[in-house]
C-alpha cells in the first residue's frame, strides 16, 4: 500500500498511440525532403551551364570548339617546330613573347565565352500582370479588354529621344541599348551581337574581354605568320626553298592558316576599335541608329565627345554584377518567370474571364440534368423530338408555367446582380430537386436549367423576350 493511500493501487499500462497512418489519405501533412534546386536549372533561356552554374554558354557551341582547336593546333605547331630553330638562330625572346600572347588569347577567349554577357531577368507573372494594369491605366481602359500594350516608350538621354521597346518574350520594357537575342532567347544589356566563334552573346559584361581577345589574336596571328616566314626563309638560304618546305611541313600549314585568318581577324579588330572610339555597338551601327541620314539633329547620346574618354569608358570602367543570380537557390514560394507568348499577348483576358465567371457562377458549377432526372407532366422526355413552332408571334408552350405577372418572369430570370452575389451551397445544405425551396436562387437556376433542356430545340432568346412583352401587356 502506498504511503497516504486509501487502498491498493491498480497497475495500469499505458498504450502508445501510433501517430503513423497506414493510409495515405490519413497523412496529408507528411513532408518529404525535396532537394533544393538552383536557378540555373530552371533558367528559361536557351543556354548551357557547366560547373554548377559557374560557366554559362549558348547552346550552339560547335564553332567555339573549332576556334579553340585552330588556336591550340596552330600555336602548338609553332612552339614545337619553329620556336626551337628561331630561339637558336635569332633570340630566345621569340618563344617567350609568343607564349605570353598565347595565354592572353586563351584567357580572354574563355572569359568571353564562359561569362554572363549581361542577361536581363524576365518578369514574374505578378510583375507582368502589374505592368499590364499600368498599360491599361495609361491607355485609359480600366476594364478588361484585348488591347495590346504600346510597343515603345520614349525617354530623354542627353537631349536625345531614345525609344524603349517592349519584349513580348521577357515581358519587360528593355532598357536603352538592350536587345533580345533570338539564338539565346534572352534580353542582353548593351547588346552588341551574338558571336558563334566565342559561343556566347557579346554584351555589357563581356565586351571588353571580347575586344581584348580579337585584338590579341590579331597580334598572335601576325606574330606567328611573320616568324614562320622568317623560319622558312632562313632554311631556304641554306638548303633551298624546296628542301626547306620538305624539312618543315608544319610551317607550311601554319602559314596557310594564318594567311587566310589574318585578314578577317585584323579587319574585325579595326572595326571594333572604331566602335569603341565612338561609343557605339555593332547592333546600333548596323541599324544606323545614330546616323546623320536619319536627320541633322540625330546624334549619339552615349558618346563623351572624346576618343580617349570613350575607350576608357568601354575598357576600364567598372563591370556591372550579374542580374540573374544563376547559382542562387530557388525558393518554394518564388514565382517563376512568365512564359513567352510567341509575340501574341491577350491583355485583359484574365480579367474579362474572371468577370464572366463571376457573372454566371451557377451555370459553371452545377451539373446538368439528364432526361431521367427531369420529369415534367404533359411533356415527353429529351429523347423524343420537340414540337416545332410556326413563324410569327411567339406563343408559350403548353408546359410553360403561367406567366401572369412580371414578378413570375423576374423570378425565373434572375438578375445579374443576384447571380454575382450568390453564395454557393455545400452538398449537405443543398436540398434534393423534388423538395427544392421555391424562393432560393438555387431553385431559380434549376428552373431555368430545366426549361432550357426541355425547350432547347423550340425556344430561343427572341421567344423569351416576346413572352416578357406579352406578360407585361
Coordinates of N, CA and C in Angstrom, one line a residue, residues 264-432:
X264 N 40.5 38.6 -91.8 CA 39.3 38.8 -91.1 C 39.5 39.2 -89.7
X265 N 40.5 38.7 -89.0 CA 40.7 39.0 -87.6 C 41.2 40.4 -87.5
X266 N 42.1 40.8 -88.3 CA 42.6 42.2 -88.2 C 41.5 43.2 -88.6
X267 N 40.7 42.8 -89.6 CA 39.6 43.7 -90.0 C 38.6 43.8 -88.9
X268 N 38.3 42.7 -88.3 CA 37.3 42.8 -87.2 C 37.8 43.6 -86.0
X269 N 39.1 43.5 -85.7 CA 39.7 44.3 -84.7 C 39.6 45.8 -85.0
X270 N 39.9 46.2 -86.2 CA 39.8 47.6 -86.6 C 38.4 48.1 -86.5
X271 N 37.4 47.3 -86.9 CA 36.0 47.7 -86.8 C 35.6 48.0 -85.4
X272 N 36.0 47.1 -84.5 CA 35.6 47.3 -83.1 C 36.4 48.4 -82.4
X273 N 37.6 48.7 -82.9 CA 38.3 49.8 -82.4 C 37.6 51.1 -82.8
X274 N 37.0 51.2 -84.0 CA 36.2 52.3 -84.4 C 34.9 52.4 -83.5
X275 N 34.3 51.3 -83.2 CA 33.1 51.3 -82.4 C 33.4 51.8 -81.0
X276 N 34.5 51.4 -80.5 CA 34.8 51.8 -79.1 C 35.2 53.3 -79.1
X277 N 35.9 53.7 -80.1 CA 36.3 55.1 -80.1 C 35.1 56.1 -80.2
X278 N 34.0 55.6 -80.8 CA 32.8 56.4 -81.0 C 31.7 56.0 -80.0
X279 N 31.9 55.0 -79.1 CA 31.0 54.5 -78.1 C 29.7 54.1 -78.8
X280 N 29.8 53.1 -79.7 CA 28.7 52.5 -80.4 C 28.8 51.0 -80.2
X281 N 27.7 50.3 -80.5 CA 27.6 48.9 -80.6 C 27.5 48.4 -82.0
X282 N 27.8 47.2 -82.3 CA 27.6 46.6 -83.6 C 26.1 46.7 -84.0
X283 N 25.2 46.4 -83.1 CA 23.8 46.5 -83.4 C 23.3 47.9 -83.8
X284 N 23.8 48.9 -83.1 CA 23.5 50.3 -83.4 C 24.1 50.7 -84.7
X285 N 25.3 50.3 -85.0 CA 26.0 50.7 -86.2 C 25.3 50.0 -87.5
X286 N 24.9 48.8 -87.3 CA 24.2 48.1 -88.5 C 22.9 48.8 -88.7
X287 N 22.1 49.1 -87.7 CA 20.8 49.7 -87.8 C 20.9 51.2 -88.2
X288 N 22.1 51.8 -88.0 CA 22.2 53.2 -88.3 C 21.4 54.0 -87.3
X289 N 21.4 53.7 -86.0 CA 20.6 54.4 -85.0 C 21.0 55.8 -84.9
X290 N 22.3 56.1 -85.0 CA 22.8 57.5 -84.8 C 23.4 58.1 -86.1
X291 N 22.9 57.6 -87.2 CA 23.4 58.1 -88.5 C 22.8 59.4 -88.8
X292 N 23.6 60.3 -89.5 CA 23.1 61.6 -89.9 C 22.0 61.5 -91.0
X293 N 21.9 60.3 -91.6 CA 20.9 60.1 -92.6 C 19.5 60.2 -92.1
X294 N 19.3 59.9 -90.8 CA 18.0 60.0 -90.2 C 17.6 61.4 -89.8
X295 N 18.5 62.3 -89.9 CA 18.2 63.7 -89.6 C 19.4 64.4 -89.1
X296 N 19.4 65.7 -89.3 CA 20.6 66.5 -88.9 C 20.7 66.6 -87.3
X297 N 19.6 66.5 -86.7 CA 19.6 66.6 -85.2 C 19.9 65.2 -84.5
X298 N 20.0 64.2 -85.3 CA 20.3 62.8 -84.8 C 21.8 62.7 -84.4
X299 N 22.1 62.3 -83.2 CA 23.5 62.2 -82.8 C 23.5 61.1 -81.7
X300 N 24.7 60.6 -81.4 CA 24.9 59.5 -80.4 C 24.9 60.1 -79.0
X301 N 23.9 59.9 -78.2 CA 23.8 60.5 -76.8 C 24.8 59.8 -75.9
X302 N 25.4 58.7 -76.2 CA 26.2 58.0 -75.3 C 27.7 58.3 -75.5
X303 N 28.0 59.0 -76.5 CA 29.4 59.4 -76.8 C 29.8 60.5 -75.8
X304 N 31.1 60.5 -75.3 CA 31.6 61.5 -74.5 C 32.2 62.6 -75.3
X305 N 32.3 62.5 -76.6 CA 32.9 63.6 -77.4 C 34.4 63.5 -77.5
X306 N 35.0 62.5 -76.9 CA 36.4 62.4 -76.9 C 36.8 60.9 -77.1
X307 N 37.7 60.6 -78.0 CA 38.1 59.2 -78.3 C 38.7 58.5 -77.1
X308 N 39.6 59.2 -76.4 CA 40.2 58.7 -75.3 C 39.2 58.3 -74.2
X309 N 38.3 59.2 -73.9 CA 37.3 59.0 -72.9 C 36.4 57.9 -73.2
X310 N 36.0 57.8 -74.5 CA 35.2 56.6 -74.9 C 35.9 55.3 -74.8
X311 N 37.2 55.2 -75.1 CA 37.9 54.0 -74.9 C 38.1 53.6 -73.5
X312 N 38.3 54.6 -72.6 CA 38.5 54.3 -71.2 C 37.1 53.9 -70.6
X313 N 36.0 54.4 -71.0 CA 34.7 54.0 -70.5 C 34.4 52.6 -70.9
X314 N 34.8 52.2 -72.1 CA 34.5 50.8 -72.6 C 35.4 49.8 -72.0
X315 N 36.7 50.1 -71.8 CA 37.7 49.1 -71.5 C 38.1 49.2 -70.0
X316 N 37.9 50.3 -69.3 CA 38.4 50.5 -68.0 C 37.3 50.8 -67.0
X317 N 36.1 50.9 -67.4 CA 35.0 51.1 -66.5 C 34.7 49.9 -65.6
X318 N 33.9 50.1 -64.6 CA 33.5 49.0 -63.7 C 32.6 48.0 -64.4
X319 N 32.7 46.8 -64.0 CA 31.9 45.7 -64.6 C 30.6 45.5 -63.7
X320 N 29.5 45.7 -64.3 CA 28.2 45.5 -63.5 C 28.0 44.1 -63.1
X321 N 27.4 43.9 -61.9 CA 27.2 42.5 -61.5 C 26.2 41.8 -62.3
X322 N 26.2 40.5 -62.2 CA 25.2 39.7 -62.9 C 23.8 39.9 -62.3
X323 N 22.8 40.0 -63.1 CA 21.4 40.2 -62.6 C 20.6 38.9 -62.5
X324 N 21.1 37.8 -63.0 CA 20.2 36.6 -63.0 C 20.5 35.7 -61.8
X325 N 21.6 35.9 -61.1 CA 22.0 35.1 -59.9 C 21.8 33.6 -60.2
X326 N 22.5 33.1 -61.2 CA 22.3 31.7 -61.7 C 22.6 30.6 -60.7
X327 N 23.5 30.9 -59.7 CA 23.8 29.9 -58.7 C 23.0 30.0 -57.4
X328 N 22.1 30.9 -57.4 CA 21.2 31.1 -56.2 C 20.2 29.9 -56.2
X329 N 19.6 29.7 -55.0 CA 18.6 28.6 -54.8 C 17.2 29.2 -55.1
X330 N 16.4 28.3 -55.7 CA 15.0 28.6 -56.0 C 14.2 28.4 -54.7
X331 N 13.5 29.5 -54.3 CA 12.7 29.4 -53.1 C 11.3 28.8 -53.5
X332 N 10.7 28.0 -52.6 CA 9.5 27.3 -53.0 C 8.4 28.3 -53.3
X333 N 8.3 29.4 -52.6 CA 7.2 30.4 -52.9 C 7.6 31.5 -53.9
X334 N 8.7 31.3 -54.6 CA 9.2 32.3 -55.5 C 8.5 32.0 -56.9
X335 N 7.7 33.0 -57.4 CA 7.1 32.8 -58.7 C 8.1 32.7 -59.8
X336 N 7.9 31.8 -60.8 CA 8.8 31.6 -61.9 C 8.5 32.7 -62.9
X337 N 9.5 33.0 -63.8 CA 9.3 34.0 -64.8 C 8.1 33.6 -65.7
X338 N 7.4 34.6 -66.2 CA 6.3 34.4 -67.1 C 6.7 33.7 -68.4
X339 N 5.9 32.8 -68.9 CA 6.2 32.0 -70.1 C 6.0 32.9 -71.3
X340 N 6.8 32.7 -72.3 CA 6.7 33.6 -73.5 C 5.4 33.3 -74.2
X341 N 4.9 34.3 -74.9 CA 3.7 34.2 -75.6 C 3.8 34.2 -77.1
X342 N 5.1 34.0 -77.6 CA 5.4 33.9 -79.0 C 4.9 35.2 -79.8
X343 N 5.0 36.3 -79.1 CA 4.7 37.6 -79.8 C 3.2 37.9 -79.8
X344 N 2.3 37.1 -79.3 CA 0.9 37.4 -79.2 C 0.4 37.4 -77.8
X345 N 0.0 38.5 -77.3 CA -0.4 38.7 -75.9 C -1.8 39.2 -75.8
X346 N -2.7 38.5 -75.1 CA -4.1 38.9 -75.0 C -4.2 39.6 -73.6
X347 N -4.0 40.9 -73.6 CA -4.0 41.7 -72.4 C -5.4 41.9 -71.9
X348 N -5.7 41.7 -70.7 CA -7.0 41.8 -70.1 C -7.9 40.6 -70.2
X349 N -7.3 39.5 -70.8 CA -8.1 38.3 -70.9 C -8.4 37.7 -69.6
X350 N -7.5 37.7 -68.7 CA -7.7 37.1 -67.4 C -8.8 37.9 -66.6
X351 N -8.7 39.2 -66.7 CA -9.7 40.0 -66.0 C -11.1 39.7 -66.6
X352 N -11.2 39.7 -67.9 CA -12.5 39.5 -68.6 C -13.1 38.1 -68.3
X353 N -12.2 37.1 -68.3 CA -12.7 35.8 -68.0 C -13.1 35.7 -66.5
X354 N -12.5 36.3 -65.6 CA -12.9 36.3 -64.2 C -14.2 37.0 -64.1
X355 N -14.5 38.1 -64.8 CA -15.8 38.7 -64.8 C -16.9 37.8 -65.3
X356 N -16.6 37.1 -66.4 CA -17.6 36.2 -66.9 C -17.9 35.1 -65.9
X357 N -16.9 34.6 -65.2 CA -17.1 33.5 -64.3 C -17.9 34.0 -63.1
X358 N -17.7 35.3 -62.7 CA -18.4 35.8 -61.5 C -19.9 36.1 -61.9
X359 N -20.1 36.4 -63.2 CA -21.5 36.7 -63.6 C -22.3 35.4 -63.7
X360 N -21.8 34.3 -64.0 CA -22.5 33.0 -64.1 C -21.9 31.9 -63.2
X361 N -22.0 32.1 -61.9 CA -21.5 31.0 -61.1 C -22.2 29.7 -61.1
X362 N -23.6 29.8 -61.2 CA -24.4 28.6 -61.1 C -24.2 27.8 -62.4
X363 N -24.2 28.5 -63.5 CA -24.1 27.7 -64.8 C -22.8 27.0 -64.9
X364 N -21.7 27.5 -64.2 CA -20.4 26.8 -64.3 C -20.3 25.7 -63.3
X365 N -20.9 25.9 -62.1 CA -20.7 25.0 -61.0 C -21.7 23.8 -60.9
X366 N -22.9 24.0 -61.4 CA -23.9 23.0 -61.2 C -23.9 22.0 -62.4
X367 N -24.1 20.7 -62.1 CA -24.2 19.7 -63.2 C -25.5 19.8 -63.9
X368 N -25.5 19.4 -65.2 CA -26.7 19.5 -66.0 C -27.6 18.3 -65.6
X369 N -28.9 18.5 -65.8 CA -29.9 17.4 -65.5 C -30.1 16.6 -66.7
X370 N -30.2 15.3 -66.5 CA -30.5 14.4 -67.6 C -32.0 14.2 -67.7
X371 N -32.3 13.4 -68.8 CA -33.7 13.2 -69.0 C -34.3 12.2 -68.0
X372 N -33.5 11.4 -67.3 CA -34.1 10.5 -66.3 C -34.4 11.3 -65.0
X373 N -33.6 12.4 -64.8 CA -33.8 13.1 -63.5 C -35.0 14.2 -63.7
X374 N -35.3 14.6 -65.0 CA -36.2 15.6 -65.2 C -37.5 15.0 -65.7
X375 N -38.6 15.1 -65.0 CA -39.9 14.6 -65.4 C -41.0 15.7 -65.2
X376 N -41.4 16.3 -66.3 CA -42.4 17.3 -66.3 C -43.8 16.7 -66.8
X377 N -44.9 17.0 -66.2 CA -46.1 16.5 -66.6 C -46.5 17.0 -68.0
X378 N -47.0 16.1 -68.8 CA -47.5 16.5 -70.1 C -46.4 16.7 -71.1
X379 N -45.2 16.3 -70.8 CA -44.1 16.6 -71.8 C -43.4 15.3 -72.0
X380 N -42.9 15.1 -73.2 CA -42.0 13.9 -73.5 C -40.6 14.1 -73.0
X381 N -39.9 13.1 -73.0 CA -38.5 13.1 -72.5 C -37.7 13.8 -73.6
X382 N -36.4 14.0 -73.2 CA -35.5 14.7 -74.2 C -35.2 13.8 -75.4
X383 N -35.4 12.5 -75.3 CA -35.1 11.6 -76.4 C -36.1 11.8 -77.5
X384 N -37.3 12.3 -77.3 CA -38.3 12.5 -78.3 C -38.2 13.8 -78.9
X385 N -38.6 14.0 -80.2 CA -38.5 15.3 -80.8 C -39.5 16.3 -80.2
X386 N -39.1 17.5 -80.2 CA -40.0 18.6 -79.7 C -40.9 19.1 -80.8
X387 N -42.0 19.6 -80.4 CA -42.9 20.2 -81.4 C -42.4 21.5 -81.9
X388 N -42.3 21.7 -83.1 CA -41.8 22.9 -83.7 C -42.8 24.0 -83.7
X389 N -42.4 25.2 -83.6 CA -43.3 26.4 -83.6 C -43.3 27.0 -84.9
X390 N -44.4 27.5 -85.3 CA -44.6 28.2 -86.6 C -44.1 29.6 -86.4
X391 N -43.7 30.2 -87.6 CA -43.1 31.5 -87.5 C -44.3 32.5 -87.3
X392 N -44.0 33.6 -86.7 CA -45.0 34.6 -86.4 C -44.9 35.0 -85.0
X393 N -46.0 35.4 -84.4 CA -45.9 35.9 -83.0 C -45.7 34.7 -82.1
X394 N -44.7 34.8 -81.2 CA -44.3 33.7 -80.3 C -45.4 33.4 -79.4
X395 N -45.7 32.1 -79.2 CA -46.7 31.6 -78.3 C -46.1 30.7 -77.3
X396 N -46.5 30.8 -76.0 CA -45.9 30.0 -74.9 C -46.2 28.5 -75.1
X397 N -45.3 27.6 -74.8 CA -45.7 26.2 -74.9 C -46.6 25.8 -73.8
X398 N -47.2 24.6 -74.1 CA -48.3 24.1 -73.1 C -47.7 23.8 -71.8
X399 N -46.4 23.4 -71.7 CA -45.8 23.0 -70.4 C -45.3 24.2 -69.7
X400 N -45.3 25.4 -70.3 CA -44.7 26.6 -69.6 C -45.6 27.0 -68.5
X401 N -45.1 27.3 -67.3 CA -45.9 27.8 -66.2 C -46.6 29.1 -66.6
X402 N -47.7 29.4 -65.8 CA -48.5 30.5 -66.1 C -47.7 31.8 -65.9
X403 N -47.6 32.6 -66.9 CA -46.8 33.8 -66.9 C -47.8 35.0 -66.8
X404 N -48.4 35.1 -65.6 CA -49.4 36.1 -65.4 C -48.9 37.4 -65.0
X405 N -47.7 37.5 -64.5 CA -47.2 38.7 -64.0 C -45.7 38.8 -64.3
X406 N -45.2 40.1 -64.1 CA -43.8 40.3 -64.3 C -43.0 39.7 -63.2
X407 N -43.6 39.6 -62.0 CA -42.8 39.0 -60.9 C -42.4 37.6 -61.2
X408 N -43.4 36.8 -61.8 CA -43.0 35.4 -62.1 C -41.8 35.3 -63.0
X409 N -41.9 36.2 -64.1 CA -40.7 36.2 -65.0 C -39.5 36.7 -64.4
X410 N -39.6 37.6 -63.5 CA -38.4 38.1 -62.8 C -37.8 37.0 -61.9
X411 N -38.7 36.2 -61.3 CA -38.2 35.1 -60.5 C -37.5 34.1 -61.4
X412 N -38.0 33.8 -62.6 CA -37.5 32.8 -63.4 C -36.2 33.3 -64.1
X413 N -36.1 34.6 -64.3 CA -34.9 35.1 -65.0 C -34.1 36.0 -63.9
X414 N -33.2 35.4 -63.2 CA -32.6 36.2 -62.1 C -31.7 37.3 -62.7
X415 N -31.6 38.3 -62.0 CA -30.8 39.4 -62.5 C -29.3 39.1 -62.3
X416 N -28.5 39.9 -63.0 CA -27.0 39.6 -62.9 C -26.5 39.9 -61.5
X417 N -27.1 40.9 -60.8 CA -26.6 41.2 -59.5 C -26.9 40.0 -58.6
X418 N -28.0 39.4 -58.7 CA -28.3 38.2 -57.8 C -27.3 37.1 -58.1
X419 N -27.0 36.9 -59.4 CA -26.0 35.8 -59.7 C -24.7 36.1 -59.2
X420 N -24.3 37.4 -59.3 CA -22.9 37.7 -58.8 C -22.8 37.6 -57.3
X421 N -23.9 38.0 -56.6 CA -23.9 37.9 -55.1 C -24.3 36.5 -54.6
X422 N -24.5 35.5 -55.4 CA -25.0 34.2 -55.0 C -23.9 33.5 -54.2
X423 N -24.3 32.9 -53.1 CA -23.4 32.1 -52.3 C -23.5 30.6 -52.7
X424 N -22.5 29.9 -52.9 CA -22.5 28.5 -53.3 C -22.9 27.7 -52.0
X425 N -23.7 26.7 -52.3 CA -24.2 25.8 -51.2 C -23.3 24.5 -51.3
X426 N -23.1 24.0 -50.1 CA -22.4 22.7 -50.0 C -23.4 21.6 -50.3
X427 N -22.9 20.4 -50.6 CA -23.8 19.3 -50.9 C -24.8 18.9 -49.7
X428 N -24.4 19.2 -48.5 CA -25.2 18.9 -47.3 C -26.3 19.9 -47.2
X429 N -26.0 21.2 -47.6 CA -27.0 22.3 -47.5 C -28.0 22.3 -48.6
X430 N -27.6 21.8 -49.8 CA -28.5 21.9 -50.9 C -29.6 20.9 -50.9
X431 N -30.8 21.2 -51.0 CA -31.9 20.2 -51.0 C -32.0 19.4 -52.3
X432 N -32.6 18.3 -52.2 CA -32.8 17.5 -53.4 C -33.7 18.2 -54.4

